Amino acid sequence: MINPIEVNNINQNIHQNRRILITGGAGFIGSNFVHHWDNTHPQSRIVVLDALTYAGNLQNLASLQGKENFRFVKGDIGDRSLIDQLLTEEKIDTIAHFAAESHVDRSILGPDAFIHTNVVGTFTLLESFRQHWLSQDKPENYRFLHVSTDEVYGSLELDDPAFTETTPYAPNSPYSASKAGSDHLARAYYHTYKLPTIITNCSNNYGPYHFPEKLIPLMCINMLLGKPLPVYGDGQNIRDWLYVEDHCQALELVIHQGKTGETYNIGGNNEVKNIDLVKILCQLMDDLADEFGEKLPVKPCEELITFVKDRPGHDRRYAINSTKIQTELGWKPKQTLQSGLKKTIEWYLNHRDWWQPLLSEEYLKYYQKVYNL
Ligand code: NAD
Ligand code: TYD
């Protein structure tokens, strides 16, 4: 008879040796997850599939290039023959699916790409993985982790309770609607075919490698450039912020210990109004820039705050209840909002060479269009 310690070791072996396909691994959360997985699973085979859209950046993975356990493939998750080939050739047993069009403002200007990638692309991956799983006789340890957002639940009033896993879906933007569609597909593949899918819905992330079109990296960079800090509408919208490494840790736990067919909400329990968040960032930047010997063009940074036209259909409040993942899987975020934001600002202060090349002419044109600046 195998004793429990041996069983535990066997499970650990299976887990350590996963052959994982990470889609969208050159983007913000995906690349943080690739580094996290590589650090925590050095025996694992890691294959990244990324189309390298404007949001994908090979610099995010530079330190992994040339490593034997790592392979990068440029390609579209909607390319069925490429996916079929990769799953077979690399003997993939786990997919961590991050690839997506992810920016709400872009989804308002042009929703087409959101349907192509988030809905059709996710369907293509699920269908290819299902055939692969069937061809291997439905191995028990296969996993399809579908990484999603709290935005599928819609918008909360100030006194509403936070989103739980049973909150009805009510997406309000083309982005959240396309993510909701992909969540439903991942759920249906479990219920219909018993494909081992798990869905996670997470709140707003922030941290290193965050493309400067989202609130926090945009504010950090604009403070360093002395440009306006555009706050939409009255600045009273509330988001629930989570440091990206805490998200990656939660996802790792879900892959290893999550129950297939389940959904887990992940959030930082850090609800803040946008205007208050921007003021915290300003204060931290004023203090840290001195420490880094950086001379800010405008100081105090708060002088740069500029209220701009609101986003159409702007969701008022998101808040996540993560009791399920905390009690069932024992996950807890390590960073507080203050410590996470400090780390993030330090990263942007230290990585001008990462963000400077992103400020292309095309990006600046887009930026002006969105902000009417
Ligand atoms: P991101 O925009 O930074 O990165 C997306 C990546 O996907 C990019 O590298 C891009 O090149 C790639 N990609 C886009 N279309 C592709 C396609 N057709 N084929 C292959 N690759 C393609 O996004 P992110 O912020 O890192 O978000 C990752 C995932 O997490 C998304 O699914 C998003 O919905 C979800 N999510 C994000 C947040 C957040 O705060 N950023 C919060 C919760 C959930
Ligand atoms: P964002 O980072 O785009 O994430 P999401 O829309 O997915 O929550 O925006 C976070 C919040 O900040 C959201 O309420 C919109 C607001 N916002 C601004 O006020 N100014 C900005 O320049 C941006 C990008 C966002």
Short mmCIF file of C-alpha atoms and ligand atoms in Angstrom, two decimals:
data_model
loop_
_atom_site.label_atom_id
_atom_site.label_comp_id
_atom_site.label_asym_id
_atom_site.label_seq_id
_atom_site.Cartn_x
_atom_site.Cartn_y
_atom_site.Cartn_z
CA MET A 1 0.00 0.00 0.00
CA ILE A 2 1.26 3.51 -0.83
CA ASN A 3 1.42 5.72 2.25
CA PRO A 4 0.09 9.29 2.09
CA ILE A 5 3.59 10.80 1.99
CA GLU A 6 4.39 8.81 -1.16
CA VAL A 7 1.08 9.81 -2.75
CA ASN A 8 1.92 13.40 -2.03
CA ASN A 9 5.31 12.97 -3.69
CA ILE A 10 3.75 11.37 -6.77
CA ASN A 11 1.29 14.27 -7.08
CA GLN A 12 4.12 16.75 -6.66
CA ASN A 13 5.98 15.03 -9.49
CA ILE A 14 3.00 15.18 -11.81
CA HIS A 15 2.55 18.84 -10.96
CA GLN A 16 6.20 19.83 -11.26
CA ASN A 17 6.49 18.24 -14.69
CA ARG A 18 3.49 19.77 -16.38
CA ARG A 19 3.89 20.61 -20.05
CA ILE A 20 2.14 23.93 -20.17
CA LEU A 21 0.98 26.10 -23.07
CA ILE A 22 0.64 29.71 -21.96
CA THR A 23 -1.35 31.80 -24.44
CA GLY A 24 -0.83 35.57 -24.33
CA GLY A 25 2.43 34.97 -22.45
CA ALA A 26 4.06 38.07 -23.93
CA GLY A 27 1.37 40.36 -22.47
CA PHE A 28 1.13 41.86 -19.01
CA ILE A 29 -0.29 39.13 -16.75
CA GLY A 30 0.76 36.31 -19.08
CA SER A 31 4.45 37.27 -18.94
CA ASN A 32 4.35 37.69 -15.17
CA PHE A 33 2.81 34.22 -15.02
CA VAL A 34 5.50 32.75 -17.32
CA HIS A 35 8.22 34.04 -14.97
CA HIS A 36 6.30 32.85 -11.94
CA TRP A 37 5.81 29.37 -13.42
CA ASP A 38 9.42 29.11 -14.53
CA ASN A 39 10.63 30.06 -11.04
CA THR A 40 8.31 27.69 -9.22
CA HIS A 41 8.43 24.79 -11.75
CA PRO A 42 11.94 24.61 -13.18
CA GLN A 43 11.24 21.06 -14.46
CA SER A 44 8.22 22.15 -16.45
CA ARG A 45 8.13 22.54 -20.24
CA ILE A 46 6.84 26.04 -21.03
CA VAL A 47 5.49 26.91 -24.47
CA VAL A 48 4.26 30.48 -25.02
CA LEU A 49 1.89 31.22 -27.88
CA ASP A 50 1.36 34.90 -28.57
CA ALA A 51 0.33 36.87 -31.66
CA LEU A 52 2.45 39.84 -30.53
CA THR A 53 -0.28 42.41 -31.04
CA TYR A 54 0.45 45.96 -29.84
CA ALA A 55 0.11 44.59 -26.26
CA GLY A 56 2.54 41.70 -26.67
CA ASN A 57 6.21 42.41 -26.08
CA LEU A 58 9.07 39.93 -26.37
CA GLN A 59 11.10 42.11 -24.02
CA ASN A 60 8.82 40.81 -21.26
CA LEU A 61 10.32 37.34 -21.80
CA ALA A 62 13.88 38.37 -22.68
CA SER A 63 15.47 36.60 -19.70
CA LEU A 64 13.94 33.26 -20.78
CA GLN A 65 15.14 33.26 -24.38
CA GLY A 66 17.58 30.41 -24.97
CA LYS A 67 16.46 28.40 -21.91
CA GLU A 68 16.05 24.74 -22.74
CA ASN A 69 12.64 24.30 -21.10
CA PHE A 70 11.19 27.35 -22.87
CA ARG A 71 9.80 27.90 -26.36
CA PHE A 72 8.14 30.97 -27.83
CA VAL A 73 5.79 30.64 -30.82
CA LYS A 74 4.37 33.65 -32.59
CA GLY A 75 0.83 32.82 -33.68
CA ASP A 76 -2.89 33.38 -33.36
CA ILE A 77 -5.03 31.35 -30.95
CA GLY A 78 -7.63 31.28 -33.75
CA ASP A 79 -5.26 29.26 -35.98
CA ARG A 80 -6.62 25.75 -35.49
CA SER A 81 -3.93 23.84 -37.38
CA LEU A 82 -1.17 25.64 -35.45
CA ILE A 83 -2.83 24.82 -32.11
CA ASP A 84 -3.39 21.18 -33.08
CA GLN A 85 0.24 20.89 -34.09
CA LEU A 86 1.57 22.51 -30.90
CA LEU A 87 -0.55 20.44 -28.54
CA THR A 88 0.59 17.19 -30.18
CA GLU A 89 4.20 18.06 -30.84
CA GLU A 90 4.77 19.46 -27.33
CA LYS A 91 2.58 16.86 -25.57
CA ILE A 92 0.77 19.68 -23.79
CA ASP A 93 -1.25 18.65 -20.71
CA THR A 94 -2.10 22.13 -19.37
CA ILE A 95 -3.27 25.32 -21.02
CA ALA A 96 -3.15 28.61 -19.13
CA HIS A 97 -5.18 30.86 -21.40
CA PHE A 98 -4.41 34.58 -21.06
CA ALA A 99 -4.47 35.70 -24.70
CA ALA A 100 -7.12 38.34 -25.20
CA GLU A 101 -7.87 41.82 -26.37
CA SER A 102 -8.03 43.38 -22.94
CA HIS A 103 -8.62 47.14 -23.06
CA VAL A 104 -12.17 48.47 -22.58
CA ASP A 105 -11.49 51.76 -24.41
CA ARG A 106 -10.21 49.91 -27.48
CA SER A 107 -13.26 47.65 -27.42
CA ILE A 108 -15.45 50.75 -27.64
CA LEU A 109 -13.49 52.12 -30.61
CA GLY A 110 -13.26 48.77 -32.45
CA PRO A 111 -14.94 45.65 -31.06
CA ASP A 112 -14.13 43.28 -33.98
CA ALA A 113 -10.78 42.06 -32.69
CA PHE A 114 -12.40 41.31 -29.31
CA ILE A 115 -14.83 38.89 -30.89
CA HIS A 116 -12.12 37.29 -33.02
CA THR A 117 -9.68 36.66 -30.19
CA ASN A 118 -11.76 36.44 -27.03
CA VAL A 119 -14.70 34.46 -28.40
CA VAL A 120 -13.59 32.65 -31.57
CA GLY A 121 -9.99 32.23 -30.36
CA THR A 122 -11.08 30.72 -27.04
CA PHE A 123 -13.48 28.39 -28.86
CA THR A 124 -10.66 27.25 -31.18
CA LEU A 125 -8.38 26.51 -28.22
CA LEU A 126 -11.10 24.61 -26.34
CA GLU A 127 -12.01 22.51 -29.36
CA SER A 128 -8.40 21.71 -30.19
CA PHE A 129 -7.65 20.83 -26.56
CA ARG A 130 -10.74 18.61 -26.44
CA GLN A 131 -9.58 16.60 -29.48
CA HIS A 132 -6.08 16.34 -28.00
CA TRP A 133 -7.46 15.21 -24.63
CA LEU A 134 -9.69 12.61 -26.34
CA SER A 135 -6.78 11.33 -28.44
CA GLN A 136 -4.86 10.67 -25.20
CA ASP A 137 -7.83 8.88 -23.60
CA LYS A 138 -8.93 11.75 -21.33
CA PRO A 139 -5.96 11.88 -18.94
CA GLU A 140 -7.01 12.86 -15.45
CA ASN A 141 -4.31 15.50 -14.92
CA TYR A 142 -5.08 17.62 -18.01
CA ARG A 143 -6.20 21.18 -17.26
CA PHE A 144 -7.56 24.16 -19.21
CA LEU A 145 -7.31 27.30 -17.07
CA HIS A 146 -9.43 30.08 -18.53
CA VAL A 147 -8.26 33.42 -17.12
CA SER A 148 -11.07 35.95 -17.00
CA THR A 149 -12.21 39.17 -15.43
CA ASP A 150 -14.64 40.45 -12.80
CA GLU A 151 -16.05 42.79 -15.47
CA VAL A 152 -18.33 39.98 -16.71
CA TYR A 153 -20.49 40.60 -13.63
CA GLY A 154 -21.26 44.18 -14.65
CA SER A 155 -21.34 47.22 -12.41
CA LEU A 156 -22.14 47.51 -8.68
CA GLU A 157 -23.91 50.27 -6.79
CA LEU A 158 -22.05 51.65 -3.77
CA ASP A 159 -23.92 49.53 -1.23
CA ASP A 160 -24.13 46.28 -3.26
CA PRO A 161 -22.26 43.25 -1.92
CA ALA A 162 -19.09 42.25 -3.81
CA PHE A 163 -19.27 39.80 -6.75
CA THR A 164 -19.31 36.13 -5.82
CA GLU A 165 -19.01 33.13 -8.14
CA THR A 166 -22.82 32.98 -8.36
CA THR A 167 -23.42 36.63 -9.25
CA PRO A 168 -25.34 36.67 -12.57
CA TYR A 169 -23.37 37.81 -15.60
CA ALA A 170 -24.24 41.33 -16.83
CA PRO A 171 -21.37 42.54 -19.04
CA ASN A 172 -21.58 46.17 -20.16
CA SER A 173 -18.73 46.74 -22.63
CA PRO A 174 -17.79 44.87 -25.82
CA TYR A 175 -14.67 43.73 -23.89
CA SER A 176 -16.58 42.27 -20.94
CA ALA A 177 -19.26 40.81 -23.24
CA SER A 178 -16.60 38.99 -25.26
CA LYS A 179 -14.97 37.69 -22.07
CA ALA A 180 -18.39 36.58 -20.79
CA GLY A 181 -18.92 34.67 -24.06
CA SER A 182 -15.58 32.91 -23.63
CA ASP A 183 -16.36 32.07 -19.98
CA HIS A 184 -19.63 30.47 -21.07
CA LEU A 185 -17.80 28.37 -23.65
CA ALA A 186 -15.24 27.17 -21.08
CA ARG A 187 -18.07 26.31 -18.71
CA ALA A 188 -20.08 24.51 -21.41
CA TYR A 189 -17.06 22.38 -22.42
CA TYR A 190 -16.92 21.05 -18.88
CA HIS A 191 -20.63 20.42 -18.59
CA THR A 192 -21.04 18.88 -22.04
CA TYR A 193 -17.78 17.02 -22.57
CA LYS A 194 -16.29 16.94 -19.05
CA LEU A 195 -13.23 18.71 -20.49
CA PRO A 196 -11.26 19.68 -17.33
CA THR A 197 -11.72 23.45 -17.53
CA ILE A 198 -11.48 25.89 -14.61
CA ILE A 199 -12.44 29.57 -14.82
CA THR A 200 -10.98 32.40 -12.76
CA ASN A 201 -12.48 35.89 -12.60
CA CYS A 202 -10.05 38.45 -11.27
CA SER A 203 -10.20 42.12 -10.38
CA ASN A 204 -7.93 44.85 -11.85
CA ASN A 205 -4.26 43.87 -11.82
CA TYR A 206 -1.23 46.14 -11.68
CA GLY A 207 2.54 45.66 -11.59
CA PRO A 208 5.55 45.20 -13.93
CA TYR A 209 5.18 44.88 -17.74
CA HIS A 210 1.78 46.60 -17.74
CA PHE A 211 1.17 48.30 -21.10
CA PRO A 212 0.78 52.07 -20.58
CA GLU A 213 -2.79 52.38 -21.79
CA LYS A 214 -4.28 51.13 -18.52
CA LEU A 215 -4.77 53.47 -15.59
CA ILE A 216 -1.79 52.71 -13.32
CA PRO A 217 1.08 52.40 -15.85
CA LEU A 218 -0.28 55.35 -17.81
CA MET A 219 -0.25 57.52 -14.70
CA CYS A 220 3.28 56.38 -13.72
CA ILE A 221 4.70 57.21 -17.14
CA ASN A 222 2.84 60.48 -17.56
CA MET A 223 4.14 61.64 -14.17
CA LEU A 224 7.68 60.87 -15.34
CA LEU A 225 7.06 62.77 -18.60
CA GLY A 226 5.21 65.68 -16.97
CA LYS A 227 2.11 64.96 -19.10
CA PRO A 228 -1.54 65.36 -17.95
CA LEU A 229 -2.99 62.59 -15.78
CA PRO A 230 -6.39 62.02 -17.43
CA VAL A 231 -9.10 61.03 -14.95
CA TYR A 232 -12.37 60.00 -16.61
CA GLY A 233 -15.62 61.72 -15.58
CA ASP A 234 -15.81 62.62 -11.90
CA GLY A 235 -13.10 60.15 -10.83
CA GLN A 236 -15.53 58.47 -8.42
CA ASN A 237 -15.52 55.07 -10.18
CA ILE A 238 -14.25 52.29 -7.96
CA ARG A 239 -11.96 49.39 -8.86
CA ASP A 240 -10.61 46.56 -6.67
CA TRP A 241 -6.84 46.31 -7.23
CA LEU A 242 -4.60 43.24 -7.03
CA TYR A 243 -0.81 43.06 -7.45
CA VAL A 244 -0.08 40.84 -10.46
CA GLU A 245 2.25 38.43 -8.62
CA ASP A 246 -0.54 37.67 -6.14
CA HIS A 247 -2.79 36.86 -9.10
CA CYS A 248 -0.13 34.53 -10.56
CA GLN A 249 0.15 32.71 -7.26
CA ALA A 250 -3.60 32.22 -7.15
CA LEU A 251 -3.59 30.83 -10.71
CA GLU A 252 -0.80 28.39 -9.88
CA LEU A 253 -2.84 27.14 -6.94
CA VAL A 254 -5.95 26.79 -9.09
CA ILE A 255 -4.08 24.71 -11.68
CA HIS A 256 -2.77 22.36 -8.97
CA GLN A 257 -5.67 22.21 -6.57
CA GLY A 258 -8.71 23.82 -8.18
CA LYS A 259 -11.72 21.64 -8.90
CA THR A 260 -12.51 21.16 -12.57
CA GLY A 261 -15.76 22.73 -13.72
CA GLU A 262 -15.49 25.36 -10.97
CA THR A 263 -15.09 29.13 -11.02
CA TYR A 264 -12.85 31.01 -8.57
CA ASN A 265 -13.07 34.73 -7.97
CA ILE A 266 -9.73 36.41 -7.23
CA GLY A 267 -9.44 39.91 -5.78
CA GLY A 268 -7.28 42.07 -3.58
CA ASN A 269 -9.94 43.48 -1.29
CA ASN A 270 -8.58 46.90 -2.21
CA GLU A 271 -11.50 49.02 -3.36
CA VAL A 272 -10.47 52.57 -4.21
CA LYS A 273 -11.98 55.47 -6.12
CA ASN A 274 -9.95 56.31 -9.23
CA ILE A 275 -9.23 59.85 -8.08
CA ASP A 276 -7.96 58.62 -4.71
CA LEU A 277 -5.78 56.02 -6.39
CA VAL A 278 -4.26 58.65 -8.67
CA LYS A 279 -3.54 60.86 -5.66
CA ILE A 280 -1.81 57.97 -3.84
CA LEU A 281 0.30 57.38 -6.97
CA CYS A 282 1.20 61.07 -7.12
CA GLN A 283 2.33 61.11 -3.51
CA LEU A 284 4.38 57.93 -3.91
CA MET A 285 6.00 59.26 -7.09
CA ASP A 286 6.86 62.60 -5.46
CA ASP A 287 8.65 60.69 -2.67
CA LEU A 288 10.28 57.92 -4.72
CA ALA A 289 11.55 60.05 -7.61
CA ASP A 290 13.88 61.83 -5.15
CA GLU A 291 15.20 58.50 -3.87
CA PHE A 292 15.89 57.40 -7.46
CA GLY A 293 17.60 60.68 -8.32
CA GLU A 294 14.88 61.38 -10.90
CA LYS A 295 13.97 65.01 -11.48
CA LEU A 296 10.24 65.16 -12.15
CA PRO A 297 9.21 67.76 -14.78
CA VAL A 298 6.21 68.77 -12.61
CA LYS A 299 6.11 68.42 -8.86
CA PRO A 300 3.92 67.84 -6.93
CA CYS A 301 2.50 65.40 -9.48
CA GLU A 302 -1.05 66.18 -8.35
CA GLU A 303 -0.80 69.39 -10.41
CA LEU A 304 -0.98 67.16 -13.50
CA ILE A 305 -4.40 65.69 -12.68
CA THR A 306 -6.85 66.57 -15.49
CA PHE A 307 -10.50 65.54 -15.56
CA VAL A 308 -11.47 64.39 -19.08
CA LYS A 309 -14.63 63.22 -20.85
CA ASP A 310 -16.05 60.06 -19.33
CA ARG A 311 -15.83 56.63 -20.96
CA PRO A 312 -19.20 55.69 -22.56
CA GLY A 313 -21.04 53.16 -20.38
CA HIS A 314 -18.34 53.46 -17.70
CA ASP A 315 -18.94 50.82 -14.99
CA ARG A 316 -19.23 52.53 -11.62
CA ARG A 317 -17.86 49.94 -9.25
CA TYR A 318 -16.26 46.49 -9.22
CA ALA A 319 -15.58 44.52 -6.05
CA ILE A 320 -14.61 40.88 -5.67
CA ASN A 321 -15.44 38.49 -2.88
CA SER A 322 -12.60 35.94 -2.85
CA THR A 323 -13.82 33.91 0.11
CA LYS A 324 -14.05 30.72 -1.99
CA ILE A 325 -10.41 30.62 -3.12
CA GLN A 326 -9.26 31.77 0.32
CA THR A 327 -11.15 29.11 2.25
CA GLU A 328 -10.99 26.22 -0.25
CA LEU A 329 -7.46 26.67 -1.58
CA GLY A 330 -5.86 28.73 1.18
CA TRP A 331 -4.86 31.65 -1.10
CA LYS A 332 -4.19 35.10 0.31
CA PRO A 333 -2.63 38.14 -1.39
CA LYS A 334 0.80 39.11 -0.02
CA GLN A 335 0.89 42.75 -1.09
CA THR A 336 -1.15 45.56 0.39
CA LEU A 337 -2.24 48.31 -1.99
CA GLN A 338 0.48 50.61 -0.64
CA SER A 339 3.30 48.04 -0.90
CA GLY A 340 2.19 46.87 -4.36
CA LEU A 341 1.94 50.40 -5.73
CA LYS A 342 5.34 51.28 -4.32
CA LYS A 343 6.91 48.22 -6.03
CA THR A 344 5.16 49.17 -9.26
CA ILE A 345 6.35 52.77 -9.29
CA GLU A 346 9.88 51.59 -8.49
CA TRP A 347 9.67 49.23 -11.47
CA TYR A 348 8.64 52.03 -13.85
CA LEU A 349 11.38 54.26 -12.44
CA ASN A 350 13.91 51.48 -13.06
CA HIS A 351 12.68 50.44 -16.51
CA ARG A 352 12.59 53.50 -18.73
CA ASP A 353 14.23 51.33 -21.40
CA TRP A 354 11.13 49.08 -21.34
CA TRP A 355 8.44 51.74 -21.67
CA GLN A 356 10.13 54.46 -23.70
CA PRO A 357 10.03 52.49 -27.01
CA LEU A 358 6.31 51.84 -26.52
CA LEU A 359 5.49 55.51 -26.93
CA SER A 360 5.39 55.24 -30.71
CA GLU A 361 3.67 57.68 -33.02
CA GLU A 362 0.79 55.24 -33.53
CA TYR A 363 0.35 54.93 -29.78
CA LEU A 364 0.41 58.68 -29.26
CA LYS A 365 -2.24 59.14 -31.97
CA TYR A 366 -4.45 56.56 -30.28
CA TYR A 367 -3.84 58.22 -26.93
CA GLN A 368 -4.92 61.62 -28.20
CA LYS A 369 -8.06 60.14 -29.76
CA VAL A 370 -9.15 58.42 -26.55
CA TYR A 371 -8.43 61.35 -24.26
CA ASN A 372 -9.39 64.23 -26.55
CA LEU A 373 -6.12 65.84 -25.49
P1 NAD B 1 -2.64 42.15 -22.34
O1 NAD B 1 -3.46 42.92 -23.32
O2 NAD B 1 -1.52 42.82 -21.65
O3 NAD B 1 -1.99 40.87 -23.08
C1 NAD B 1 -2.71 40.09 -23.98
C2 NAD B 1 -1.71 39.23 -24.76
O4 NAD B 1 -2.45 38.40 -25.66
C3 NAD B 1 -0.73 40.06 -25.61
O5 NAD B 1 0.56 39.56 -25.46
C4 NAD B 1 -1.23 39.85 -27.04
O6 NAD B 1 -0.19 39.89 -28.00
C5 NAD B 1 -1.84 38.46 -26.94
N1 NAD B 1 -2.87 38.22 -27.95
C6 NAD B 1 -3.89 39.04 -28.31
N2 NAD B 1 -4.62 38.49 -29.29
C7 NAD B 1 -4.06 37.28 -29.55
C8 NAD B 1 -4.37 36.21 -30.45
N3 NAD B 1 -5.41 36.30 -31.29
N4 NAD B 1 -3.59 35.12 -30.45
C9 NAD B 1 -2.53 35.03 -29.60
N5 NAD B 1 -2.18 36.00 -28.74
C10 NAD B 1 -2.93 37.11 -28.73
O7 NAD B 1 -3.67 41.52 -21.33
P2 NAD B 1 -3.52 41.24 -19.77
O8 NAD B 1 -3.87 42.46 -19.03
O9 NAD B 1 -2.22 40.58 -19.53
O10 NAD B 1 -4.72 40.20 -19.55
C11 NAD B 1 -4.48 38.80 -19.69
C12 NAD B 1 -5.78 38.07 -19.44
O11 NAD B 1 -6.24 38.34 -18.12
C13 NAD B 1 -6.91 38.50 -20.37
O12 NAD B 1 -7.64 37.36 -20.73
C14 NAD B 1 -7.75 39.44 -19.54
O13 NAD B 1 -9.10 39.41 -19.93
C15 NAD B 1 -7.56 38.85 -18.15
N6 NAD B 1 -7.67 39.80 -17.03
C16 NAD B 1 -6.96 40.96 -17.04
C17 NAD B 1 -7.04 41.83 -15.95
C18 NAD B 1 -6.22 43.10 -15.87
O14 NAD B 1 -6.40 43.88 -14.93
N7 NAD B 1 -5.31 43.35 -16.82
C19 NAD B 1 -7.86 41.51 -14.86
C20 NAD B 1 -8.57 40.31 -14.89
C21 NAD B 1 -8.46 39.47 -15.98
P1 TYD B 2 -8.44 50.55 -16.85
O1 TYD B 2 -7.06 50.48 -16.34
O2 TYD B 2 -8.65 50.85 -18.30
O3 TYD B 2 -9.16 49.19 -16.43
P2 TYD B 2 -10.74 48.79 -16.53
O4 TYD B 2 -11.44 49.75 -17.39
O5 TYD B 2 -10.66 47.45 -17.16
O6 TYD B 2 -11.22 48.77 -15.12
O7 TYD B 2 -9.23 51.65 -16.02
C1 TYD B 2 -9.35 51.58 -14.61
C2 TYD B 2 -10.25 52.72 -14.19
O8 TYD B 2 -9.59 53.96 -14.44
C3 TYD B 2 -11.54 52.79 -14.97
O9 TYD B 2 -12.58 53.24 -14.07
C4 TYD B 2 -11.30 53.83 -16.03
C5 TYD B 2 -10.34 54.79 -15.34
N1 TYD B 2 -9.35 55.45 -16.20
C6 TYD B 2 -9.15 56.82 -16.09
O10 TYD B 2 -9.81 57.51 -15.30
N2 TYD B 2 -8.19 57.38 -16.86
C7 TYD B 2 -7.43 56.66 -17.74
O11 TYD B 2 -6.57 57.24 -18.43
C8 TYD B 2 -7.66 55.26 -17.84
C9 TYD B 2 -6.85 54.43 -18.79
C10 TYD B 2 -8.61 54.70 -17.04
#
